[in-house]
C-alpha atoms as one frame of an Amber mdcrd trajectory, in Angstrom:
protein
 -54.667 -11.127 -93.033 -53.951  -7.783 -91.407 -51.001  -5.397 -91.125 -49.466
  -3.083 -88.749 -46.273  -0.756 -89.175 -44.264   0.164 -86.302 -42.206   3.174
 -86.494 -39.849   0.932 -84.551 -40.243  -2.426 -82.943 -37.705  -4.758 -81.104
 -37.066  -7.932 -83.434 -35.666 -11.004 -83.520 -34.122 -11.808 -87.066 -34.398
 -15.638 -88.548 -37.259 -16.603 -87.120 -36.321 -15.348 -83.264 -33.110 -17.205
 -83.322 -31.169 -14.005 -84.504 -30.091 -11.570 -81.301 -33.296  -8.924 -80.332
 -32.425  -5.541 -82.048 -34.736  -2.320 -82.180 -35.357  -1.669 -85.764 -36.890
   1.077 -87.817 -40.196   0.693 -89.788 -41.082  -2.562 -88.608 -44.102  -4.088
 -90.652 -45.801  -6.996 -89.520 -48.226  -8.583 -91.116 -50.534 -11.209 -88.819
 -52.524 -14.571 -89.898 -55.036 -16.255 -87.397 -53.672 -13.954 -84.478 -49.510
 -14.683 -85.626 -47.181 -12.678 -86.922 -46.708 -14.529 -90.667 -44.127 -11.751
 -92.231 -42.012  -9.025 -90.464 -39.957  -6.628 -92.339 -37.819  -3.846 -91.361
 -36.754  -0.399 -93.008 -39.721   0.396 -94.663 -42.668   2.224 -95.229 -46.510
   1.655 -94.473 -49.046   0.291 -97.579 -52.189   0.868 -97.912 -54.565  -0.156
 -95.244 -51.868  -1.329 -92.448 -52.417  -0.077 -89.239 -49.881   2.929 -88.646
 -48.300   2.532 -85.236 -45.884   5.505 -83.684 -43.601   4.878 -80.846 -41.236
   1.746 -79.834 -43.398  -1.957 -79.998 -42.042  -4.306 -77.775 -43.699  -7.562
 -76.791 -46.358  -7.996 -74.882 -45.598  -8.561 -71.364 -47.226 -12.038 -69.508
 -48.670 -11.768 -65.978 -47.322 -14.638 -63.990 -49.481 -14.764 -60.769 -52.742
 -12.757 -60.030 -55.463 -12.328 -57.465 -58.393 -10.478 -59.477 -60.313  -9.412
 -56.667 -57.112  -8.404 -54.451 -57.506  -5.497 -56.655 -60.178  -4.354 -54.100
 -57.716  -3.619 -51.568 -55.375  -1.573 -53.600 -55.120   1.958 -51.051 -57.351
   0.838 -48.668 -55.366  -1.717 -46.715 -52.934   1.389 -44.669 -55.058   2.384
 -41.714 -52.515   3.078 -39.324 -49.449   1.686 -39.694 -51.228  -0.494 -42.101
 -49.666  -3.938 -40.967 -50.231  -7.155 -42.341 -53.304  -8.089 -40.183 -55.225
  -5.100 -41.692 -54.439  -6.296 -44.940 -55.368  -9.914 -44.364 -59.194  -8.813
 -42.275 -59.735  -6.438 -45.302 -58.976  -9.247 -48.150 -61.155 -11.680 -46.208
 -63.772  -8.880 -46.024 -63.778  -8.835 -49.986 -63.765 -12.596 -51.010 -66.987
 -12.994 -48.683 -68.253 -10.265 -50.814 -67.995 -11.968 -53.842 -70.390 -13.325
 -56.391 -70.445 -14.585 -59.776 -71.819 -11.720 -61.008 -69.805  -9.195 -59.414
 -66.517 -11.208 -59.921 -67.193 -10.958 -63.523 -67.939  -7.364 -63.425 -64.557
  -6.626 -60.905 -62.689  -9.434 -63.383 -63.344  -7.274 -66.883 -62.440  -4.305
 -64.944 -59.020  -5.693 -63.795 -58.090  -7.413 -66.735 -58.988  -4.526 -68.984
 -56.706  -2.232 -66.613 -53.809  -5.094 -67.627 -54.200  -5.030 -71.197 -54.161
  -1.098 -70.800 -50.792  -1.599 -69.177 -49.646  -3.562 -71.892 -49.800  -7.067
 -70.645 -51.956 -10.016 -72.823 -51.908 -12.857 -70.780 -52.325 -13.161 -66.540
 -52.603 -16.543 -65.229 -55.226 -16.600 -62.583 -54.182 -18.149 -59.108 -58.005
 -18.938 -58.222 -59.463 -20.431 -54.892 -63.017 -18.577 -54.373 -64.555 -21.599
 -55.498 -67.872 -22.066 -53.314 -70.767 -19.876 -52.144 -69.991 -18.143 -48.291
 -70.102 -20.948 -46.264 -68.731 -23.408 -48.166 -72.059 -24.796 -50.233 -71.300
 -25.513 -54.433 -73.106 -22.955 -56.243 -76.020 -24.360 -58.257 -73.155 -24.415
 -61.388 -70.614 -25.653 -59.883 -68.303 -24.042 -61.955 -69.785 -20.616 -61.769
 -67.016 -18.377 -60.121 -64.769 -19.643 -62.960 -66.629 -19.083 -65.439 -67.260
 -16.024 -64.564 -63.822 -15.213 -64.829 -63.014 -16.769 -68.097 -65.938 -14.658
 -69.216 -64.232 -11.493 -68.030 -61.191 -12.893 -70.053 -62.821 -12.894 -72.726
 -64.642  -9.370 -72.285 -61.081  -8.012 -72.076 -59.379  -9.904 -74.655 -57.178
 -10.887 -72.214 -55.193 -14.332 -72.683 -56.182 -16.713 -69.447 -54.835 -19.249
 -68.018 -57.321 -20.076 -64.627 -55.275 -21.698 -62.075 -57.951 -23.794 -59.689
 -56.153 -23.824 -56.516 -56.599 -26.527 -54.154 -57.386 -25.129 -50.959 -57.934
 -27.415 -47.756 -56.465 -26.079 -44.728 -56.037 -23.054 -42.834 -52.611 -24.131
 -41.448 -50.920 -27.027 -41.111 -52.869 -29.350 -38.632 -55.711 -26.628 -38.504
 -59.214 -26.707 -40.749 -60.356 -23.813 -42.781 -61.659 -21.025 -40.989 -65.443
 -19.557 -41.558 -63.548 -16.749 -43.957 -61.794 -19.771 -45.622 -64.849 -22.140
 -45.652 -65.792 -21.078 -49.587 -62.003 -21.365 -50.494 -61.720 -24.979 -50.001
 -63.291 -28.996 -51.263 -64.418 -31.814 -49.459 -61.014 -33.524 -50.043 -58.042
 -33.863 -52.813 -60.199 -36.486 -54.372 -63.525 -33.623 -54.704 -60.602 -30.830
 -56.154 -59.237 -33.228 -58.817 -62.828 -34.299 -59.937 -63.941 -30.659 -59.896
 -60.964 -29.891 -61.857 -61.299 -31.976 -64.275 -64.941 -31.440 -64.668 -63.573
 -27.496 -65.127 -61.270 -28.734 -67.675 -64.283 -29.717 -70.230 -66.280 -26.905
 -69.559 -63.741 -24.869 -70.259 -62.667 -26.127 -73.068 -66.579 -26.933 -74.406
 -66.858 -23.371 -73.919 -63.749 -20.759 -74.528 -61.209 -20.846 -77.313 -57.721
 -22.679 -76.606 -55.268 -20.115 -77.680 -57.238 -17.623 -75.144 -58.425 -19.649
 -72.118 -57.851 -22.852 -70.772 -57.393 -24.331 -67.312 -53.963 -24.819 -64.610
 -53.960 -26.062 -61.193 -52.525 -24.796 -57.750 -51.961 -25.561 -54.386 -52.261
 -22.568 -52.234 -49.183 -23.447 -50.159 -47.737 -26.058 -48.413 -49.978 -25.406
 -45.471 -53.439 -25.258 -46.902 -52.469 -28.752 -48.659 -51.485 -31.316 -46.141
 -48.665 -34.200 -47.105 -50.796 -36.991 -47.839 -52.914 -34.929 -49.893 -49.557
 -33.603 -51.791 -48.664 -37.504 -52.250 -52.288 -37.886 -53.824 -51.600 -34.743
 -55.940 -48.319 -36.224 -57.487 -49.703 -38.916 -58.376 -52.958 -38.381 -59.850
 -52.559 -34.583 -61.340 -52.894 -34.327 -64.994 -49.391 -34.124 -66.763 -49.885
 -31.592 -69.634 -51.202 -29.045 -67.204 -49.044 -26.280 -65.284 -49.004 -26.340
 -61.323 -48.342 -23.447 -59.528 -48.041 -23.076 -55.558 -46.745 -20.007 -53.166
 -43.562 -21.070 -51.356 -41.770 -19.628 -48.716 -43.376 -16.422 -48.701 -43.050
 -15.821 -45.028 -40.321 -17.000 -42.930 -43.372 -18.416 -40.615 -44.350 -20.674
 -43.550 -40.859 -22.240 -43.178 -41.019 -22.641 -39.266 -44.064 -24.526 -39.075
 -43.421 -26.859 -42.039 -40.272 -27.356 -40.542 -41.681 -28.438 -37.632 -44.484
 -30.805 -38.892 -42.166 -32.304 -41.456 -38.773 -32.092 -40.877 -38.024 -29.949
 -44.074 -37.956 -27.284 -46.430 -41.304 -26.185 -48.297 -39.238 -26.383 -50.864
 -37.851 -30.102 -49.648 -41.328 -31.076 -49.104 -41.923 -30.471 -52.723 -38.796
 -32.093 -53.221 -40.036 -35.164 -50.994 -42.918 -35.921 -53.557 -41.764 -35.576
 -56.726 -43.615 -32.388 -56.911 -40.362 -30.148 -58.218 -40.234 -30.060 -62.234
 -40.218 -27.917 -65.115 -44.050 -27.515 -64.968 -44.012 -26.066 -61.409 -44.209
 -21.954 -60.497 -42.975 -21.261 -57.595 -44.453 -18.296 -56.396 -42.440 -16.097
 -54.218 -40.031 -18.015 -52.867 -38.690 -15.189 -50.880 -37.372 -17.058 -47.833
 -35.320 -20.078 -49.364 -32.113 -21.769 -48.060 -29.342 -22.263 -49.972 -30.389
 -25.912 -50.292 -33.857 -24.645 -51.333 -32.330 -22.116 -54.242 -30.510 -25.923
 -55.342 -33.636 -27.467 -55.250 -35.306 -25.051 -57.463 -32.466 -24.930 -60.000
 -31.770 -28.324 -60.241 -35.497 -28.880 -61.154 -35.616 -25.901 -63.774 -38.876
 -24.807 -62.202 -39.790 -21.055 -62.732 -40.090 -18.706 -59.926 -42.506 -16.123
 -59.850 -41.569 -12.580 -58.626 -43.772 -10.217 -56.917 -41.901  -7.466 -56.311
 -44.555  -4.726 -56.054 -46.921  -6.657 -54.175 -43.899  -8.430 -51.841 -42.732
  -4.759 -50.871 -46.421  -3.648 -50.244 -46.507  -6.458 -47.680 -43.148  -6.329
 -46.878 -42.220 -10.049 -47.153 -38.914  -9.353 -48.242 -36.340  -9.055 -51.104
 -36.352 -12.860 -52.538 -33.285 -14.496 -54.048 -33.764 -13.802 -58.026 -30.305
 -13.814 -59.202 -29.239 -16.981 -57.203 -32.095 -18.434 -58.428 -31.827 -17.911
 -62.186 -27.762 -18.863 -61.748 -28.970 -21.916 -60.113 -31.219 -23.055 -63.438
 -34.407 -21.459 -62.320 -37.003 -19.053 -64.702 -37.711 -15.933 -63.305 -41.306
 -14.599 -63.845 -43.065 -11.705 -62.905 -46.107 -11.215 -61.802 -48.795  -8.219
 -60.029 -50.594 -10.725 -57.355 -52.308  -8.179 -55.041 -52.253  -5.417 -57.386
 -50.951  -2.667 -55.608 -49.259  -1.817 -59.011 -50.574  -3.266 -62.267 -47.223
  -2.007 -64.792 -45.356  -4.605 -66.481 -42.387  -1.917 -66.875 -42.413  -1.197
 -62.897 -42.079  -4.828 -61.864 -39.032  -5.346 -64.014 -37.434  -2.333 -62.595
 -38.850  -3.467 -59.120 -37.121  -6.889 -59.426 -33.382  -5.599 -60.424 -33.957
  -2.368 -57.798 -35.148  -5.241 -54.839 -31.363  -6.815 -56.214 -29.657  -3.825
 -56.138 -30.663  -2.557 -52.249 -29.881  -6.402 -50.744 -26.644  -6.864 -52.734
 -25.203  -3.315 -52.413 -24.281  -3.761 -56.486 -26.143  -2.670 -59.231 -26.634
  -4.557 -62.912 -27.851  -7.958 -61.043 -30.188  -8.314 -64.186 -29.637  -6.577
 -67.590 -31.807  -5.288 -69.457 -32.745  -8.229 -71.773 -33.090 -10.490 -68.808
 -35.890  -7.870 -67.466 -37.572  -8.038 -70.362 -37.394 -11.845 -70.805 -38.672
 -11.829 -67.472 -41.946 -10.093 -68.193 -42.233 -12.389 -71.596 -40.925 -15.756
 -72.529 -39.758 -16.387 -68.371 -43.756 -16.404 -67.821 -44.286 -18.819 -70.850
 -44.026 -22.200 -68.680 -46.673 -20.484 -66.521 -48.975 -20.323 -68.949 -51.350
 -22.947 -70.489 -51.660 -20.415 -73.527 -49.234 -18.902 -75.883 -46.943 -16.011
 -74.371 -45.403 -13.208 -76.716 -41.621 -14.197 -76.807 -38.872 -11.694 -75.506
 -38.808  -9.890 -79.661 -41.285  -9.686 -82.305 -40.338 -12.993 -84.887 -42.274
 -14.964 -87.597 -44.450 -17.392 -86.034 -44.884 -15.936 -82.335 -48.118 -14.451
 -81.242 -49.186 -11.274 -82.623 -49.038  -9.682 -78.868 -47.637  -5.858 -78.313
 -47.127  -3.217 -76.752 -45.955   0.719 -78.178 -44.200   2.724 -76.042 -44.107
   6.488 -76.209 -40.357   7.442 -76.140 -40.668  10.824 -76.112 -42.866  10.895
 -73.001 -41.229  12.804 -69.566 -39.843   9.528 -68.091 -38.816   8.119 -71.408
 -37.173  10.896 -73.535 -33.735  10.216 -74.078 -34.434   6.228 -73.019 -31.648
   3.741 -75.049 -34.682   1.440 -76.505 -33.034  -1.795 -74.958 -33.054   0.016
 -71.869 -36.591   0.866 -71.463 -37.051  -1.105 -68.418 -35.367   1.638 -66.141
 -37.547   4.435 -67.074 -41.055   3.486 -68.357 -44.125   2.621 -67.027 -47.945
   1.751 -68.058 -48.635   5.334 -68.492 -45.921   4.934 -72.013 -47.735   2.282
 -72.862 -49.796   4.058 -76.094 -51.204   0.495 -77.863 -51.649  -3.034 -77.399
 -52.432  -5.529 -80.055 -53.456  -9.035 -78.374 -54.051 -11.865 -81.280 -53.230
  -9.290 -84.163 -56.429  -7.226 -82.772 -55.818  -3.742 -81.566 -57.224  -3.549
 -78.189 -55.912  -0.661 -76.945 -55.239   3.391 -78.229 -54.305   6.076 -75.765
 -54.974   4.253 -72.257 -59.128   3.515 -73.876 -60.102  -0.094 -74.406 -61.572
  -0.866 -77.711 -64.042  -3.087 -76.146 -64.769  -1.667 -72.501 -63.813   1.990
 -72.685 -61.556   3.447 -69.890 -60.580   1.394 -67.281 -60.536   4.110 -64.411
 -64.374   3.959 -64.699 -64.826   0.563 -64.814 -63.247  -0.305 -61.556 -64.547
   2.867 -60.249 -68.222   1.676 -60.809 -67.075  -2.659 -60.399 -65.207  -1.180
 -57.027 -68.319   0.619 -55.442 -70.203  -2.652 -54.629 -67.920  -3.721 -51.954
 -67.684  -2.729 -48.849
């Protein structure tokens, strides 16, 4: 057993069925990475870890590209449009190896624990060698990232994406060749030949394995019917939907619907499914989605660096949908700027402000990324029972100072972020990772062997 005390921390009472409240010197003792005790207005004993600032849970990273991270400031040539982005991210997934993607991967995930987050799940399609060719172990880009995981201490769930056209009615290209399997049949064989090593391998609570489908057109219907039928049930499946209003047009056009209705079509809309996006959606769509209680993962940083658009969130979640959040590209990796990102997206298309409050921001970042996960998520407040995942927030800093606690979303960012604890370990003091050192260096020296 270990103990930390929290000059303040935000709890939930009765076991996190109370209402979240910021208290005052917050100890929490942890047992085999869970919080076993918390109690409030008092002091620290001897040999807990002393902890000054504001702990709030640790935030959960919905949908990531690890190597996107590559093209963080160098995609704006120009008038840096969307074509420059898409050559350069090409560029860097031919660039990839195991070796490197492990070395980029630690770097990456050790810059999201920094930030405060302890659990990304992985949207993963560099599957092959250039070319298309299984590596030797077939499994070797994925474990290389379950190994960075692991470096980082870094909660993972590894979505493997199936990947098998380059449009609808159109094969891969040459850059796409390594993204994609000889059919449905070869991704759900590979996946669940993943699924043992994985868990033969990594520890449960930290890594274990999801599926994707890129989008509706990399995956064409018949291989969507063979995916509803034959994909494991206790795993989560995530897919990008309606990102672009292009996506819509030509799936409109080869099927007669919706992405969304497509979905729809084959039984593919449930609880289980992340949709990721979802920025262009009819009002028969935003239904859909509701009706099925599936959670929708927001981008907002990475959807205003590519200017997609501002995607329905608050229809959505009145409809019956989760909203998540998540960094994707990683133009920004800050928990606290996405939820600010989502309710400021609200605010400029709507005209109003207070779309979400601040709880729902912060539920958001936590417990709304839970169904995306395939391993445990810090809850909205610190309880008995829940993960021992946190965060400490400076609230004295220049953007903080003055900062209502519950209403930390609107000013902070990664740079408050002062701790993180992931599975009652402290990974994280001052921006330096216990394990890897400074981040800034890492990707500095992981980021210098590609082009």
């Amino acid at each position: 057993m270990s103990a930390f005390w929290c000059e303040a921390a935000l709890v939930a009472p009765d076991g996190g069925t109370g209402v979240p409240e910021v208290a005052r010197g917050v100890r929490l003792e942890t047992q085999d990475g869970r919080i076993s005790a918390v109690t409030t207005g008092t002091g620290p004993q001897a040999g807990d870890t002393e902890l000054h600032g504001i702990a709030y849970p640790a935030a959960a990273n919905a949908h990531s590209h690890a190597f996107h991270r590559i093209l963080r400031g160098r995609t704006h040539d120009g008038r840096g449009d969307f074509w420059v982005w898409r050559e350069q991210m090409y560029r860097s997934a031919s660039e990839l190896t195991p070796e490197k993607y492990e070395k980029l991967a630690s770097a990456v995930f050790a810059e999201m624990v920094v930030a405060g987050f302890s659990s990304v799940a992985e949207f993963h399609y560099v599957h092959h060698q250039p070319g298309g060719a299984p590596y030797a172990e077939p499994h070797a880009m994925e474990l290389a990232l379950a190994r960075a995981a692991m470096s980082a201490g870094i909660r993972l769930t590894l979505l493997d994406t199936l990947y098998l056209a380059g449009g609808i009615g159109t094969p891969l290209s040459a850059e796409q060749a390594r993204f994609g399997d000889a059919g449905v049949q070869a991704w759900l064989d590979r996946l669940s030949s993943l699924r043992s090593a994985i868990a033969q391998t990594f520890p449960p609570d930290l890594v274990r394995v999801g599926a994707a489908l890129h989008s509706v057109r990399a995956v064409p219907e018949e291989d969507l019917k063979a995916v509803a039928r034959q994909l494991p049930a206790d795993i989560p499946l995530h897919i990008h939907l309606s990102e672009q209003p292009a996506e819509n047009d030509a799936c409109l056009e080869a099927y007669g619907t919706t992405p969304a209705g497509l979905l729809e079509r084959h039984g593919l809309l449930s609880r289980r499914l992340s949709a990721v996006h979802a920025t262009h959606l009819t009002p028969e769509d935003i239904a859909l989605l509701g009706a099925a209680g599936a959670t929708v993962v927001m981008c907002p940083s990475t959807e205003a660096d590519l200017a997609d658009g501002i995607g329905p969130a608050r229809e959505l979640s009145d409809a019956g949908a989760a909203i998540a959040l998540g960094t994707d590209q990683h133009a920004v990796i800050d928990p606290w700027t996405e939820m600010r990102a989502l309710e400021h997206g609200e605010r400029l298309g709507s005209g109003q402000r207070g779309r979400f409050s601040p709880e729902e921001l912060l539920h958001a970042a936590t417990e709304g990324a839970a169904r995306s996960m395939a391993t445990p998520v810090a809850p909205p407040a610190l309880h008995v029972g829940a993960v021992c995942d946190f965060m400490v927030v400076d609230p004295a800093s220049v953007r903080t100072a003055g900062t209502r606690p519950l209403q930390m979303p609107f000013s902070a960012t990664a740079s408050d972020v002062t701790e993180v604890v992931v599975a009652g370990e402290l990974l994280v003091s001052r921006g330096v990772h216990s394990r890897l050192g400074e981040p800034g260096l890492l990707l500095t020296e992981a980021l210098a062997e590609f082009s």
